[in-house]
Amino acid sequence: MELETALNGYTAAKQRLQSSWSSPTALSDLAVKIATYGTYIGEHLGDFKALYELNKSKMYLDAIKAGKSATQAENESRSENAEVRAEVLRLELVHKDLFSLVSVIQSR
């Protein structure tokens, strides 16, 4: 499943959740859907983390080979990968929120 599809599905399920608190069956169905979207979001999160670390390492090594200091190389590798890091942080937040929500639903 594509990342945007999973995020849109999670958002839609969250909106349906607001009207489903009084129905245990509806809550159970939504919990399954939300958890399923969570697995797909988690897979993409892992891919983004791997991409971020790989790019960061490559840029760091390139900067070191170019004779830059370790601090300068580290700073450059972080700044060049800021967009990927922002996506990782966004997905981590969604992923944590998602499973917190599933936990709350299960406790009902």
CSV table of C-alpha atoms in Angstrom, one decimal:
chain,number,residue,atom,x,y,z
A,1,MET,CA,0.0,0.0,0.0
A,2,GLU,CA,1.3,3.4,-0.9
A,3,LEU,CA,2.2,5.7,2.0
A,4,GLU,CA,-0.4,8.4,1.1
A,5,THR,CA,-3.1,5.8,0.8
A,6,ALA,CA,-2.3,4.5,4.3
A,7,LEU,CA,-2.2,8.0,5.8
A,8,ASN,CA,-5.5,9.0,4.1
A,9,GLY,CA,-7.1,5.8,5.3
A,10,TYR,CA,-5.9,6.4,8.9
A,11,THR,CA,-7.2,10.0,8.8
A,12,ALA,CA,-10.6,8.8,7.5
A,13,ALA,CA,-10.8,6.0,10.1
A,14,LYS,CA,-10.0,8.5,12.8
A,15,GLN,CA,-12.9,10.7,11.6
A,16,ARG,CA,-15.3,7.8,11.6
A,17,LEU,CA,-14.1,6.9,15.1
A,18,GLN,CA,-15.8,10.0,16.5
A,19,SER,CA,-19.2,8.6,15.8
A,20,SER,CA,-18.4,5.0,16.8
A,21,TRP,CA,-17.6,5.2,20.5
A,22,SER,CA,-21.0,3.8,21.5
A,23,SER,CA,-20.7,0.7,19.2
A,24,PRO,CA,-18.3,-2.0,20.3
A,25,THR,CA,-18.5,-3.7,16.9
A,26,ALA,CA,-17.7,-0.5,15.0
A,27,LEU,CA,-14.9,0.3,17.4
A,28,SER,CA,-13.4,-3.2,16.8
A,29,ASP,CA,-13.6,-2.8,13.1
A,30,LEU,CA,-12.0,0.6,13.2
A,31,ALA,CA,-9.2,-0.7,15.5
A,32,VAL,CA,-8.4,-3.4,12.9
A,33,LYS,CA,-8.3,-0.9,10.1
A,34,ILE,CA,-6.2,1.6,12.0
A,35,ALA,CA,-3.7,-1.1,13.1
A,36,THR,CA,-3.5,-2.3,9.5
A,37,TYR,CA,-2.8,1.2,8.2
A,38,GLY,CA,-0.2,1.4,11.0
A,39,THR,CA,1.7,-1.6,9.7
A,40,TYR,CA,2.0,0.0,6.3
A,41,ILE,CA,3.0,3.3,7.7
A,42,GLY,CA,5.6,1.5,9.8
A,43,GLU,CA,7.0,-0.2,6.7
A,44,HIS,CA,7.4,3.2,5.0
A,45,LEU,CA,8.9,4.7,8.2
A,46,GLY,CA,11.5,2.0,8.2
A,47,ASP,CA,12.3,2.7,4.5
A,48,PHE,CA,12.6,6.5,5.2
A,49,LYS,CA,14.9,5.8,8.2
A,50,ALA,CA,17.1,3.6,6.2
A,51,LEU,CA,17.3,6.2,3.4
A,52,TYR,CA,18.1,8.9,5.8
A,53,GLU,CA,20.9,7.0,7.5
A,54,LEU,CA,22.4,5.8,4.2
A,55,ASN,CA,22.4,9.3,2.7
A,56,LYS,CA,23.7,10.8,5.9
A,57,SER,CA,26.6,8.3,6.1
A,58,LYS,CA,27.5,8.7,2.5
A,59,MET,CA,27.6,12.5,2.7
A,60,TYR,CA,29.6,12.3,5.9
A,61,LEU,CA,32.2,10.0,4.3
A,62,ASP,CA,32.4,12.2,1.2
A,63,ALA,CA,33.0,15.3,3.4
A,64,ILE,CA,35.7,13.6,5.4
A,65,LYS,CA,37.4,12.4,2.2
A,66,ALA,CA,37.3,16.0,1.0
A,67,GLY,CA,39.3,17.0,4.1
A,68,LYS,CA,36.6,18.6,6.2
A,69,SER,CA,36.5,18.2,9.9
A,70,ALA,CA,34.3,15.6,11.5
A,71,THR,CA,32.1,18.3,13.0
A,72,GLN,CA,31.7,20.1,9.7
A,73,ALA,CA,31.0,16.8,7.9
A,74,GLU,CA,28.4,15.9,10.5
A,75,ASN,CA,26.7,19.2,10.2
A,76,GLU,CA,26.6,19.1,6.4
A,77,SER,CA,25.3,15.5,6.3
A,78,ARG,CA,22.4,16.5,8.7
A,79,SER,CA,21.5,19.7,6.8
A,80,GLU,CA,21.5,18.0,3.4
A,81,ASN,CA,19.1,15.4,4.6
A,82,ALA,CA,16.8,17.6,6.6
A,83,GLU,CA,13.7,16.9,4.4
A,84,VAL,CA,14.0,13.2,4.7
A,85,ARG,CA,14.6,13.6,8.5
A,86,ALA,CA,11.4,15.8,8.7
A,87,GLU,CA,9.4,13.0,7.0
A,88,VAL,CA,10.9,10.4,9.4
A,89,LEU,CA,9.8,12.6,12.4
A,90,ARG,CA,6.3,13.1,10.9
A,91,LEU,CA,5.8,9.4,10.3
A,92,GLU,CA,7.1,8.5,13.8
A,93,LEU,CA,4.6,10.9,15.3
A,94,VAL,CA,1.7,9.5,13.3
A,95,HIS,CA,2.8,5.9,14.0
A,96,LYS,CA,3.0,6.5,17.8
A,97,ASP,CA,-0.3,8.3,17.8
A,98,LEU,CA,-1.9,5.6,15.8
A,99,PHE,CA,-1.0,2.8,18.1
A,100,SER,CA,-1.9,4.9,21.2
A,101,LEU,CA,-5.3,5.2,19.6
A,102,VAL,CA,-5.6,1.5,19.0
A,103,SER,CA,-4.6,0.9,22.7
A,104,VAL,CA,-7.4,3.3,23.8
A,105,ILE,CA,-9.9,1.6,21.6
A,106,GLN,CA,-8.9,-1.8,23.0
A,107,SER,CA,-9.4,-0.6,26.5
A,108,ARG,CA,-13.1,0.3,25.8
